[in-house]
Short mmCIF file of C-alpha atoms in Angstrom, two decimals:
data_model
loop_
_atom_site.label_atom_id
_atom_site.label_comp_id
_atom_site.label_asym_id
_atom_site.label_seq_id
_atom_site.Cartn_x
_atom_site.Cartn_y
_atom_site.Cartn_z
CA UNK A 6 -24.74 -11.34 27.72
CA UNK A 7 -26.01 -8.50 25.60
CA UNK A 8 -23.93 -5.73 23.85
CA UNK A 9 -22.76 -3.12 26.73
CA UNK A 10 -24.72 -0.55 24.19
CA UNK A 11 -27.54 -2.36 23.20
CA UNK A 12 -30.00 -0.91 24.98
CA UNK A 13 -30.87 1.83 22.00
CA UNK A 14 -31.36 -0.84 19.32
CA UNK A 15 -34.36 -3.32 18.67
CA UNK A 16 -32.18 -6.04 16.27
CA UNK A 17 -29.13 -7.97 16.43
CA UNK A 18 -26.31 -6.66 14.95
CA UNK A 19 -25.96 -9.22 11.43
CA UNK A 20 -23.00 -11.30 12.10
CA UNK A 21 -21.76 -9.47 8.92
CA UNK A 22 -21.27 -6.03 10.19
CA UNK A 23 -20.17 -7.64 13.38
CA UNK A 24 -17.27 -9.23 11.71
CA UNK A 25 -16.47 -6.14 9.38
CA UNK A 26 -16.54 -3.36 12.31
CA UNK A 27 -14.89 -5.66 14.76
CA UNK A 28 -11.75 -5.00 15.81
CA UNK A 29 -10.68 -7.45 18.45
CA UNK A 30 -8.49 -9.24 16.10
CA UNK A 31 -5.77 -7.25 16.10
CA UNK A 32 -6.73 -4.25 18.68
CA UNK A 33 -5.91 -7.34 21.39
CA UNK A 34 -2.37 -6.80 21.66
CA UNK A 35 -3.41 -3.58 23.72
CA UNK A 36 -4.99 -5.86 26.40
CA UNK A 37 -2.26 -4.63 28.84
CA UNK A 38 -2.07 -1.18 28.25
CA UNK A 39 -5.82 -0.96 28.72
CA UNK A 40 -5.65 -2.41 31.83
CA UNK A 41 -3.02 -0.44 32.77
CA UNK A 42 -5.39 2.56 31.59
CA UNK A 43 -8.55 1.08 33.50
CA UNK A 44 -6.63 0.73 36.82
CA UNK A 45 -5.47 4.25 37.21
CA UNK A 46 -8.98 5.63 35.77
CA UNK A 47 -10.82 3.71 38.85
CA UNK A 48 -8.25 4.59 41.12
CA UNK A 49 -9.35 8.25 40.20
CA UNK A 50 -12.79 7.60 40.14
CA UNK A 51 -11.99 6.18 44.09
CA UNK A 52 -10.05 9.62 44.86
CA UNK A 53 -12.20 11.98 43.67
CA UNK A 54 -15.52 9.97 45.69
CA UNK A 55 -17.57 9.15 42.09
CA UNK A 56 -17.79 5.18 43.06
CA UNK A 57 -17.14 4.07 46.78
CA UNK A 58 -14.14 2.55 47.96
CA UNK A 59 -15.03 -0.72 48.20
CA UNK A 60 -16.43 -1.34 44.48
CA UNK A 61 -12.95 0.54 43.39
CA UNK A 62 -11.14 -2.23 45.40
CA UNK A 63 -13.18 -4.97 44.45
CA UNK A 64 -12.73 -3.94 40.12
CA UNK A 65 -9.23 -3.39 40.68
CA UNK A 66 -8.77 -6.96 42.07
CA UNK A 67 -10.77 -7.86 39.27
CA UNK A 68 -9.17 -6.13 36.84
CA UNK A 69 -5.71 -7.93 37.83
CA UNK A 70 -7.68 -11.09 37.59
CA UNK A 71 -8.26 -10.25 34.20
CA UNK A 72 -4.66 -9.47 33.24
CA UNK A 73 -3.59 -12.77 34.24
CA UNK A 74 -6.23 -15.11 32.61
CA UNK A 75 -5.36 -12.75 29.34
CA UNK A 76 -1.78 -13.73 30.22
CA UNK A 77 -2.34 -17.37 30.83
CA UNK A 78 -4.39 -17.46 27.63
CA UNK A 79 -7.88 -18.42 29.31
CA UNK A 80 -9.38 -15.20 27.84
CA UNK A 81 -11.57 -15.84 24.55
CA UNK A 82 -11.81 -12.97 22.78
CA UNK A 83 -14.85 -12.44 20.88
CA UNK A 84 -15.73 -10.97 17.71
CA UNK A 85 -19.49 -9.51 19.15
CA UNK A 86 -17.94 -8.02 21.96
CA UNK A 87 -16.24 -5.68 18.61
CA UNK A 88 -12.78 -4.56 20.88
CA UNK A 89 -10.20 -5.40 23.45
CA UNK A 90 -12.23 -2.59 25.66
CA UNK A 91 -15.65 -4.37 25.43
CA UNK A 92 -13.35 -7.69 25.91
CA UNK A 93 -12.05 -6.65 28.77
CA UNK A 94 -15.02 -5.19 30.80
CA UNK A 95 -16.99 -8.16 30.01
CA UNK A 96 -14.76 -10.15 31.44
CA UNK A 97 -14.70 -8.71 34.07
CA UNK A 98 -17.83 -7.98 34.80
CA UNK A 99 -18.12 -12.14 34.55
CA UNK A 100 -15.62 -12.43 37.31
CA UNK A 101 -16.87 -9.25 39.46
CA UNK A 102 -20.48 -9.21 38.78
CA UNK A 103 -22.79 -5.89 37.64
CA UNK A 104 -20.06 -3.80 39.46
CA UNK A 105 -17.95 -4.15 36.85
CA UNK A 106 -20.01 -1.87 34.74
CA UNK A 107 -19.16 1.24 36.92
CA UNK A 108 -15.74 0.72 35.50
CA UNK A 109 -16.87 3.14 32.34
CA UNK A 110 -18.23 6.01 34.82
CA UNK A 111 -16.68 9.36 33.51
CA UNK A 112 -15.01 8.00 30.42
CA UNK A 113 -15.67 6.53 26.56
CA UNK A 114 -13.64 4.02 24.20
CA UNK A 115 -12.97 7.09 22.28
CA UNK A 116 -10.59 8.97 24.93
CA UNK A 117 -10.02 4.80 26.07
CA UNK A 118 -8.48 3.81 22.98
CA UNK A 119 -6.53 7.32 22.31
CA UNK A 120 -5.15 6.38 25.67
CA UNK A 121 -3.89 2.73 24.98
CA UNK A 122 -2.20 3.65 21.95
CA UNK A 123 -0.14 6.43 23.77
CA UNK A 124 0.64 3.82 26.52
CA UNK A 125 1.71 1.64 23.48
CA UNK A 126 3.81 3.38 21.86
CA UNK A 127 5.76 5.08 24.89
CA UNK A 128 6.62 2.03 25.55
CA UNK A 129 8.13 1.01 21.98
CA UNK A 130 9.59 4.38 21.36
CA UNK A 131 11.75 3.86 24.22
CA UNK A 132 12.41 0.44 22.99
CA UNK A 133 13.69 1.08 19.82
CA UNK A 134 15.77 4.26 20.75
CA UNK A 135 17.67 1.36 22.59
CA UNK A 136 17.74 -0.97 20.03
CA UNK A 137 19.42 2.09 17.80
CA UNK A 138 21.70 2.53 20.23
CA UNK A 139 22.78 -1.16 20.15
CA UNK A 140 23.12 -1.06 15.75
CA UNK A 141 25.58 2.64 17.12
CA UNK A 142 27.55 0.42 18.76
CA UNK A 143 28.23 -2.38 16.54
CA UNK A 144 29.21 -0.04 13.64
CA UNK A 145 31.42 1.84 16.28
CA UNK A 146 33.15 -1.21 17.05
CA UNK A 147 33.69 -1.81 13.36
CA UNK A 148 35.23 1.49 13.11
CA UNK A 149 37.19 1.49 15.67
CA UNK A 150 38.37 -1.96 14.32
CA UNK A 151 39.05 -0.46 10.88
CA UNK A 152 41.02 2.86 11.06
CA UNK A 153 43.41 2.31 8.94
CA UNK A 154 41.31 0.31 6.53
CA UNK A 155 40.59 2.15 3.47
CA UNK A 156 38.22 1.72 0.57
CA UNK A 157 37.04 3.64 -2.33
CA UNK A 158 34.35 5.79 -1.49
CA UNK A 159 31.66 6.35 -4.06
CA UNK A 160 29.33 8.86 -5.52
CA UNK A 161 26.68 7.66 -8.39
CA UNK A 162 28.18 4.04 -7.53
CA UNK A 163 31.58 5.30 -9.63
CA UNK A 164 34.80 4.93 -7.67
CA UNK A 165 35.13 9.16 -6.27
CA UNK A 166 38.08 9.24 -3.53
CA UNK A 167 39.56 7.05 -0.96
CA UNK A 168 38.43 6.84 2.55
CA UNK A 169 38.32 4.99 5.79
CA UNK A 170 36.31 2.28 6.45
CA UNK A 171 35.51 3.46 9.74
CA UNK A 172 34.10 6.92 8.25
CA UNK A 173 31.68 4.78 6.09
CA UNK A 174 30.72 3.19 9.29
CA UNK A 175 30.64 6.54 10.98
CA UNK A 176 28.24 7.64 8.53
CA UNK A 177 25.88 5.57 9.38
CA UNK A 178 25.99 6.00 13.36
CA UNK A 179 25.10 9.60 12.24
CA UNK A 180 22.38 8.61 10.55
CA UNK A 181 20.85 6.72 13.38
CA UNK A 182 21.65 9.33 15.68
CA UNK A 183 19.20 11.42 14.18
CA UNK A 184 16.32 8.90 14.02
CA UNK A 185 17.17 8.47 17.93
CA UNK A 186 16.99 12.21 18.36
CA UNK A 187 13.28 12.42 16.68
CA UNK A 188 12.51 9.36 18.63
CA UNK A 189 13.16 11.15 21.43
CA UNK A 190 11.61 14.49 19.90
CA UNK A 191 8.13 12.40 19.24
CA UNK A 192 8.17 11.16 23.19
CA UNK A 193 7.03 14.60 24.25
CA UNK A 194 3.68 14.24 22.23
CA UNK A 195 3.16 10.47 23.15
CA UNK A 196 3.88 11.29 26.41
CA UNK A 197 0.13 13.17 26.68
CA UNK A 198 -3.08 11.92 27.95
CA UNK A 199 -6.28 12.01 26.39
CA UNK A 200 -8.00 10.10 29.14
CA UNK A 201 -11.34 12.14 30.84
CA UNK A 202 -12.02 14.14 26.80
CA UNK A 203 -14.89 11.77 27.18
CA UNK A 204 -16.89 10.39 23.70
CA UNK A 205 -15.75 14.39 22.56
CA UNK A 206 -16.58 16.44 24.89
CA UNK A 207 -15.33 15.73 28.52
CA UNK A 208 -17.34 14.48 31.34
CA UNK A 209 -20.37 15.86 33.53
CA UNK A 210 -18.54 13.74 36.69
CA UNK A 211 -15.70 15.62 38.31
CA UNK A 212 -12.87 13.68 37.62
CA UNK A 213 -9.19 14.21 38.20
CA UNK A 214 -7.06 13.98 34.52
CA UNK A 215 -4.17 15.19 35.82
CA UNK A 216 -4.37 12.26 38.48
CA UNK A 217 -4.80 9.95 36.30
CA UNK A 218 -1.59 11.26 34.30
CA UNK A 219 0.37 11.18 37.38
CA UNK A 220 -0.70 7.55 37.70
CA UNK A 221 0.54 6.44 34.50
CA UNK A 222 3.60 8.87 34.05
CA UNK A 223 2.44 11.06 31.73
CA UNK A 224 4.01 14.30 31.59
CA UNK A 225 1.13 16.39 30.00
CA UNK A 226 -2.74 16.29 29.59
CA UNK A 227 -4.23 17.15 26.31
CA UNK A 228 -6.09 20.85 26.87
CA UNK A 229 -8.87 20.04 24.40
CA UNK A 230 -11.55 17.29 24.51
CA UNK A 231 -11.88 16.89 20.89
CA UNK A 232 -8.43 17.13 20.37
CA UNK A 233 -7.80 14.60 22.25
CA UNK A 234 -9.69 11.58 20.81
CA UNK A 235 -9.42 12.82 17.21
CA UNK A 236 -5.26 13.54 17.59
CA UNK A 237 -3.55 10.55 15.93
CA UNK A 238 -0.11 13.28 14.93
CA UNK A 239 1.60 11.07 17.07
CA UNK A 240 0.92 7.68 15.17
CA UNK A 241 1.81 9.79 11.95
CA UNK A 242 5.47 10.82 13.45
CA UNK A 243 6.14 7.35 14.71
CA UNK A 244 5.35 5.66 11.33
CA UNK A 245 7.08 8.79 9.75
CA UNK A 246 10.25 8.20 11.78
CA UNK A 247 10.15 4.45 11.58
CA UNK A 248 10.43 5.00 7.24
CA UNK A 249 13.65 6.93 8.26
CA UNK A 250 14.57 4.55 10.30
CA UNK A 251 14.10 1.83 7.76
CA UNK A 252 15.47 4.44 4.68
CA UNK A 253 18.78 4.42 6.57
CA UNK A 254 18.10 0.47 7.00
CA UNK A 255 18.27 -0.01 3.40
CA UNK A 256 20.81 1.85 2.29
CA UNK A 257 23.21 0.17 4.39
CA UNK A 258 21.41 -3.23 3.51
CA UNK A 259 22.24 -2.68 -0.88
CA UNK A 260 26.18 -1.58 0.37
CA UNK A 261 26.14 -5.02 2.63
CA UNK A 262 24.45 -6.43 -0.82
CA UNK A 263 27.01 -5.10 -2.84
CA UNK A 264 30.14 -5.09 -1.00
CA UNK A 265 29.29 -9.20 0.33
CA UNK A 266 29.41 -9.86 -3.80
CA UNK A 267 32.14 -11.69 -5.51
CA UNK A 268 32.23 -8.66 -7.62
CA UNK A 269 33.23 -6.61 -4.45
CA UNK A 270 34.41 -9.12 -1.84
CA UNK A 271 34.87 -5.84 0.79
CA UNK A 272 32.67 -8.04 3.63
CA UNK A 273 31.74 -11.55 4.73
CA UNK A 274 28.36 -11.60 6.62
CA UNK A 275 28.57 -14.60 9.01
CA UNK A 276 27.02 -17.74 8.17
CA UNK A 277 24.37 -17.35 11.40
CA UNK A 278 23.22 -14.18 9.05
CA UNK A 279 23.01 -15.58 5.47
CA UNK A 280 20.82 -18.62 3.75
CA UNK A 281 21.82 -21.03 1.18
CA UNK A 282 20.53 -21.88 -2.36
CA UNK A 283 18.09 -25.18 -2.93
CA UNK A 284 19.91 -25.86 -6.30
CA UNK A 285 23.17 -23.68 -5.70
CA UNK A 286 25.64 -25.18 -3.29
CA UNK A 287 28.40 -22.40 -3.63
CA UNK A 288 25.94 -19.66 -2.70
CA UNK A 289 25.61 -17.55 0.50
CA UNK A 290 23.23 -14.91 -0.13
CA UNK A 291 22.46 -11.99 2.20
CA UNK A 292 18.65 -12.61 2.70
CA UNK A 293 18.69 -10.29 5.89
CA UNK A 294 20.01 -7.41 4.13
CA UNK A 295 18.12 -8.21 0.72
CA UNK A 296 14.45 -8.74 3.09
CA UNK A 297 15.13 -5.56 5.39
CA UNK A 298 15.85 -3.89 2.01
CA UNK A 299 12.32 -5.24 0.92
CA UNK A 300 10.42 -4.41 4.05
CA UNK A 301 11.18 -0.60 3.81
CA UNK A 302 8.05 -0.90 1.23
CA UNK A 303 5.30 -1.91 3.98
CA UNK A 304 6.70 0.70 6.54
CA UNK A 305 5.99 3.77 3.84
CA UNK A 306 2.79 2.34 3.01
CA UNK A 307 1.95 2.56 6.60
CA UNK A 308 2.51 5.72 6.89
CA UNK A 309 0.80 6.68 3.98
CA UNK A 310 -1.99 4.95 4.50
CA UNK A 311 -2.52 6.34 7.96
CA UNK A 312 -2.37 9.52 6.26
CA UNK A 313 -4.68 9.01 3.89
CA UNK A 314 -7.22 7.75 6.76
CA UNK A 315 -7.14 11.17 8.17
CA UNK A 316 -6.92 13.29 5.25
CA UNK A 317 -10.36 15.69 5.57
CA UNK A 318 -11.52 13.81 8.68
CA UNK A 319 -14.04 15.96 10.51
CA UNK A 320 -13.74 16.31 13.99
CA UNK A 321 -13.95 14.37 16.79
CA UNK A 322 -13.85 10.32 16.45
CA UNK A 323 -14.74 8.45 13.12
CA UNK A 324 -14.56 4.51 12.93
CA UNK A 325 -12.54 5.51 10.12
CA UNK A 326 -9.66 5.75 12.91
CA UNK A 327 -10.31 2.10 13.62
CA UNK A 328 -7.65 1.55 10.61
CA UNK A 329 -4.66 3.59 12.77
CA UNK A 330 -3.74 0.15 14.70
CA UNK A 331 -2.76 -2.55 11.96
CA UNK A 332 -0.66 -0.48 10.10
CA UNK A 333 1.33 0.79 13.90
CA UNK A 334 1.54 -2.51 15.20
CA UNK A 335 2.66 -4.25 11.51
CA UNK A 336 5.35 -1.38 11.58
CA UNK A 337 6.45 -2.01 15.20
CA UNK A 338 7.23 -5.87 14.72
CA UNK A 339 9.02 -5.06 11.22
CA UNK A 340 11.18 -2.53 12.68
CA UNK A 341 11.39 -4.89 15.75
CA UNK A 342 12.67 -7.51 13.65
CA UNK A 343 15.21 -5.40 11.87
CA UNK A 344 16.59 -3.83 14.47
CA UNK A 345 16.88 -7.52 16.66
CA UNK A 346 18.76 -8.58 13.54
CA UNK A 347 21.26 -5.70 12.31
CA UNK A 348 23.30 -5.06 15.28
CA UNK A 349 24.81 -8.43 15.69
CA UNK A 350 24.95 -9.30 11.53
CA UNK A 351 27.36 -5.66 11.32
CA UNK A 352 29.23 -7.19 14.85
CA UNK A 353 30.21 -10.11 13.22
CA UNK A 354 30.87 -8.68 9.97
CA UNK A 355 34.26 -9.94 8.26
CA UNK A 356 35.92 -6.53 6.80
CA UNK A 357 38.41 -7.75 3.78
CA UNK A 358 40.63 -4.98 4.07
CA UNK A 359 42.94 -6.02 1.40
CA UNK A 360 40.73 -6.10 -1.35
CA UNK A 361 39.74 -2.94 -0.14
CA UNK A 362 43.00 -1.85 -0.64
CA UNK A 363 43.76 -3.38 -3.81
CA UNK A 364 40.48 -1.64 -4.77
CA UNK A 365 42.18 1.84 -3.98
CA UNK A 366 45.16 1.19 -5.87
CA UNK A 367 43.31 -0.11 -8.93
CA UNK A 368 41.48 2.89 -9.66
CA UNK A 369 41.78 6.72 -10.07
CA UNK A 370 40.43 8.10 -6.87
CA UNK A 371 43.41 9.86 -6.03
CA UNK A 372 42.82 12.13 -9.65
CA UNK A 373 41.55 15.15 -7.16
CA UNK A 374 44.61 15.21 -4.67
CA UNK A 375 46.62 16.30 -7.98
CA UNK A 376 44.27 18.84 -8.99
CA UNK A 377 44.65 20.07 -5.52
CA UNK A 378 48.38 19.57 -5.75
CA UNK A 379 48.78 21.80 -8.98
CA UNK A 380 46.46 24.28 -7.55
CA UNK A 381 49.07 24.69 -3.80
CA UNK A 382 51.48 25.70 -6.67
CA UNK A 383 49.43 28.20 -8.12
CA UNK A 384 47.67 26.71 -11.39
CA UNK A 385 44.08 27.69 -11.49
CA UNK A 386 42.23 24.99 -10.25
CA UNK A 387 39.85 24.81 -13.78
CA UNK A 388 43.31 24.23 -15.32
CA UNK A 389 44.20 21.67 -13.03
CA UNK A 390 41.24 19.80 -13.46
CA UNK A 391 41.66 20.14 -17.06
CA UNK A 392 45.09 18.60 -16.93
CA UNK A 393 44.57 15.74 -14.70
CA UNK A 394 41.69 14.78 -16.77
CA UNK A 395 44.10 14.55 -19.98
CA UNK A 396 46.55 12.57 -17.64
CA UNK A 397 43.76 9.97 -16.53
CA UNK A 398 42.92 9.42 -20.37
CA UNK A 399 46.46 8.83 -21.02
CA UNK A 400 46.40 6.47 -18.16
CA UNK A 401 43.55 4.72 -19.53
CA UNK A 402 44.79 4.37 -23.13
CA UNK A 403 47.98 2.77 -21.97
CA UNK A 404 46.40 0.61 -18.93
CA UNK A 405 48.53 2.26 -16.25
CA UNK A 406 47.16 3.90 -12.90
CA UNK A 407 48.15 7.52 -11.91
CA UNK A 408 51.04 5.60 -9.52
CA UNK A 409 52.55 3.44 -12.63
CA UNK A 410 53.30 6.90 -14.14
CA UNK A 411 56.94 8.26 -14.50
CA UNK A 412 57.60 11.76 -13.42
CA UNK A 413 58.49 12.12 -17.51
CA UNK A 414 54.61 10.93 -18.20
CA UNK A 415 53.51 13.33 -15.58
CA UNK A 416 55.85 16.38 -16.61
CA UNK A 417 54.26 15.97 -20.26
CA UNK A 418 51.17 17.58 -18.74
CA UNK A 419 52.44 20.11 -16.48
CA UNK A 420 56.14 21.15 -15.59
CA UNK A 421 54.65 21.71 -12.02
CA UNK A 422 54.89 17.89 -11.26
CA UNK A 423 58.16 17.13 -9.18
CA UNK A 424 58.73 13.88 -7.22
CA UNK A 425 56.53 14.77 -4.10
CA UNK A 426 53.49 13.90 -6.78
CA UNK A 427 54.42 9.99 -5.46
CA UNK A 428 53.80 11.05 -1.57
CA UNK A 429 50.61 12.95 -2.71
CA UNK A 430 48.98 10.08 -4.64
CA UNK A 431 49.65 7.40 -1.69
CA UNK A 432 45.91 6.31 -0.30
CA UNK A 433 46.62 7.11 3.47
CA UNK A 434 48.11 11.00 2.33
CA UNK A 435 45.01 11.14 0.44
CA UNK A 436 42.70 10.53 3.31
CA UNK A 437 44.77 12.34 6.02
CA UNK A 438 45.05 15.59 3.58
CA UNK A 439 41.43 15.50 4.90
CA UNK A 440 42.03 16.59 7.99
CA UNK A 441 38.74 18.82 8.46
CA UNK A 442 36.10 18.56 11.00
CA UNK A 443 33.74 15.69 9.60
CA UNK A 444 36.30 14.41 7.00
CA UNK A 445 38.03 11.37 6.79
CA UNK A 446 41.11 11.15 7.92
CA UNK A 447 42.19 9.72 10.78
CA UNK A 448 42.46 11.65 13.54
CA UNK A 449 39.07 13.27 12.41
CA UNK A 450 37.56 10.00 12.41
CA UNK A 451 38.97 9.16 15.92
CA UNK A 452 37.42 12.30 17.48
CA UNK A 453 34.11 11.54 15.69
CA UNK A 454 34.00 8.31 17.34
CA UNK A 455 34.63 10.24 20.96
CA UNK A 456 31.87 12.22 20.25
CA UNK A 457 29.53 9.15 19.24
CA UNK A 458 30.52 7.32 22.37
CA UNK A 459 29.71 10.25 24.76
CA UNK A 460 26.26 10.47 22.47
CA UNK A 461 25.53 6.77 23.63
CA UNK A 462 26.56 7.93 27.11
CA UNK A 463 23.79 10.57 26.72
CA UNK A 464 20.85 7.84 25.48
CA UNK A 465 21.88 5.81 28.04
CA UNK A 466 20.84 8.05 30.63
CA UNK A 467 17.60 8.81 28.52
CA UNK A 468 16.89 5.73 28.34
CA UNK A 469 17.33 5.21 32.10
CA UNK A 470 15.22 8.40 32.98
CA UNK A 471 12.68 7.09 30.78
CA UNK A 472 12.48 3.42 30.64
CA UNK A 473 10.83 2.93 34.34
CA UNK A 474 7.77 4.71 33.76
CA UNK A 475 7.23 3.20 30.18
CA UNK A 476 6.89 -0.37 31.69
#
């Protein structure tokens, strides 16, 4: 058979070109969301009396006949045929005959394609707000697990003040809560369709769009034609959210990196989440946290490369636009793969609480709860910094920790110091003196995991409302 829209040109397209400009390759992984597209188009095109009732049955048999031969893999895609569109509907019209050519009445690939990639990604936004939800819950149950476990807590990798484990893990459920909330943001503008804009312009036949949205769920219809094959804003926040998604990724990947080293011993990963060393027998290296850590890279690049495809495009389509797919579906299956991965490596996580501890009580992160102690009794607290510095340096040149100290080593820097200095210093005082909304101590911490578990409470019912219609 002959190109669908060869009937303008006088030459064969070189095989070149064909292979350059083709598309088929990877834009076939959106075989069932354009069927899903094609279906509720003729079903419109049925309603509203364009094509008879009959032909409308007879391509949406064909249509499903199509679906499963792509499913069974009896479908050869071919390069000529340029996309999974042209694919498609000459398939079909092999199965159905010429009446599978009134399957394009009152539409274009342009508002086609704009369509299947908002099917698309509906679908994997929901996805993945679940998947976050899962990596919430395994770093609750670590928390919840670890309240009274307490490690030094850091700021420019130096040893700053003791806290809970669990608040570390809390941390990060915060952070994930807010890629699920601009997940959930970004579903509003995915949720749009830009079938019946036409090549740019709309349609001369009188079709239905906001049948056709109520066919496939969609909440809105785009309000202008050229807007509507030329928007890919929601492509751009779905990559952009996805390098959040995988910036939050990686920092807790270098802290697994870190705190999994001999030098640290804070965590064991379990073996099912680790690799071994050809030459090395005594290794166990953390290649899921060390490759998730790498992958960030190819996620920004996405997103700046989609970008960069749409920086000073004129209005409406461009094959320039062709480039918006590899770089969405390469970031789906990374952050796919991350996400599969993270939830049960943190649930199976091995926290080493006493050489967190010993980590506390080896180190000078109490040095602010005596500032603050000097400044309840009414030294100014530039003073009091000024003083416990001097006592650290002592501590330093005579290899003793703040707790080693006498009360006659303390009282050498301030006659304010009285025995109550020993309750003060004591890692669990230091982190419950923190009892502020968001801080760490405990019964802060406990409340903040409430609240996280009514927030999963909340996706879940998101995720309910929305899951159905995303199929």
């Amino acid at each position: 058979m002959s190109k669908l829209w060869g009937g303008r040109f006088t030459k064969q397209t070189d095989q070149l070109v064909e292979e350059y400009t083709a598309s088929i390759l990877f834009d076939k992984e959106l075989a069932e969301e354009d069927i899903q597209g094609s279906l509720a188009h003729v079903t419109m095109l049925g309603k509203c009396g364009i094509l008879p009732a009959e032909d409308v049955e007879t391509i949406k048999d064909g249509l499903h006949r199509v679906a499963e031969k792509i499913r069974r893999g009896e479908v050869e895609f071919s390069v000529s045929d340029e996309d999974i569109h042209m694919n498609v509907e000459k398939t079909l019209i092999e199965l159905i005959g010429p009446v599978g050519g009134k399957l394009h009445t009152g539409r274009s690939r342009n508002d086609q394609v704009a369509t299947d990639m908002h099917l698309y990604l509906r679908k994997r936004v929901v996805e993945f707000v679940g998947m976050l939800a899962k990596l919430q819950e395994a770093l609750i149950g670590q928390a919840k697990a670890n309240l009274d476990t307490i490690l030094p807590g850091y700021t420019h990798l130096q040893r700053a003040q003791p806290i809970l484990f669990a608040h570390h893990m809390m941390a990060y459920v915060s952070m994930f809560g807010r890629d699920i909330e601009r997940l959930q943001d970004s579903y509003k503008r995915i949720d749009m369709l830009p079938l019946g804009a036409g090549a740019l312009a709309g349609t001369t036949f009188p079709i239905d769009r906001h049948f056709v949205a109520q066919q496939l769920g969609f909440e809105r219809v785009y309000e202008n034609s050229l807007d509507a094959v030329s928007d890919r804003d929601f492509i751009v926040e779905f990559l952009a959210n996805a390098s959040l998604i995988m910036t939050h990724l990686s920092r807790l990947c270098e802290e697994i990196v870190l705190w999994s080293s001999t030098e640290f011993q804070f965590v064991e990963l379990d073996d099912a989440f680790t690799t071994g060393s050809s030459i090395m027998p005594q290794k166990k290296n953390p290649d899921v946290a060390e490759l998730v850590r790498g992958k960030t890279g190819r996620v920004y690049g996405n997103l700046v490369g989609m970008l960069t495809v749409l920086k000073a495009l004129p209005l409406a389509y461009n094959k320039d636009m062709q480039e918006d797919k590899e770089g969405m579906f390469d970031t789906v299956r990374t952050l796919q793969g991350a996400l599969q991965l993270f939830a049960p490596m943190i649930a199976t996580m091995k926290v080493n609480r006493d050489r967190m501890r010993q980590a506390v009580n080896q180190d000078f992160s109490n040095a602010t709860d005596i500032a603050d102690y000097l400044a309840s009794k009414g030294m100014p607290f530039r003073q009091a910094h000024e003083v416990i510095g001097k006592t650290v340096l002592y501590c330093i040149q005579n290899k003793k920790y703040l707790l080693d100290l006498t009360l006659d080593e303390f009282l050498q820097f301030s006659d304010l110091f009285d025995d109550r200095i020993y309750e003060v210093l004591q890692p669990e005082h230091v982190v419950n003196a923190r009892n502020v909304y968001g801080g760490t101590a405990t019964a802060q911490v406990s409340e903040a995991i409430k609240r996280a578990e009514d927030g999963l409470a909340q996706n879940g019912a998101w995720l309910e409302r929305y899951a159905e219609k995303s199929k």
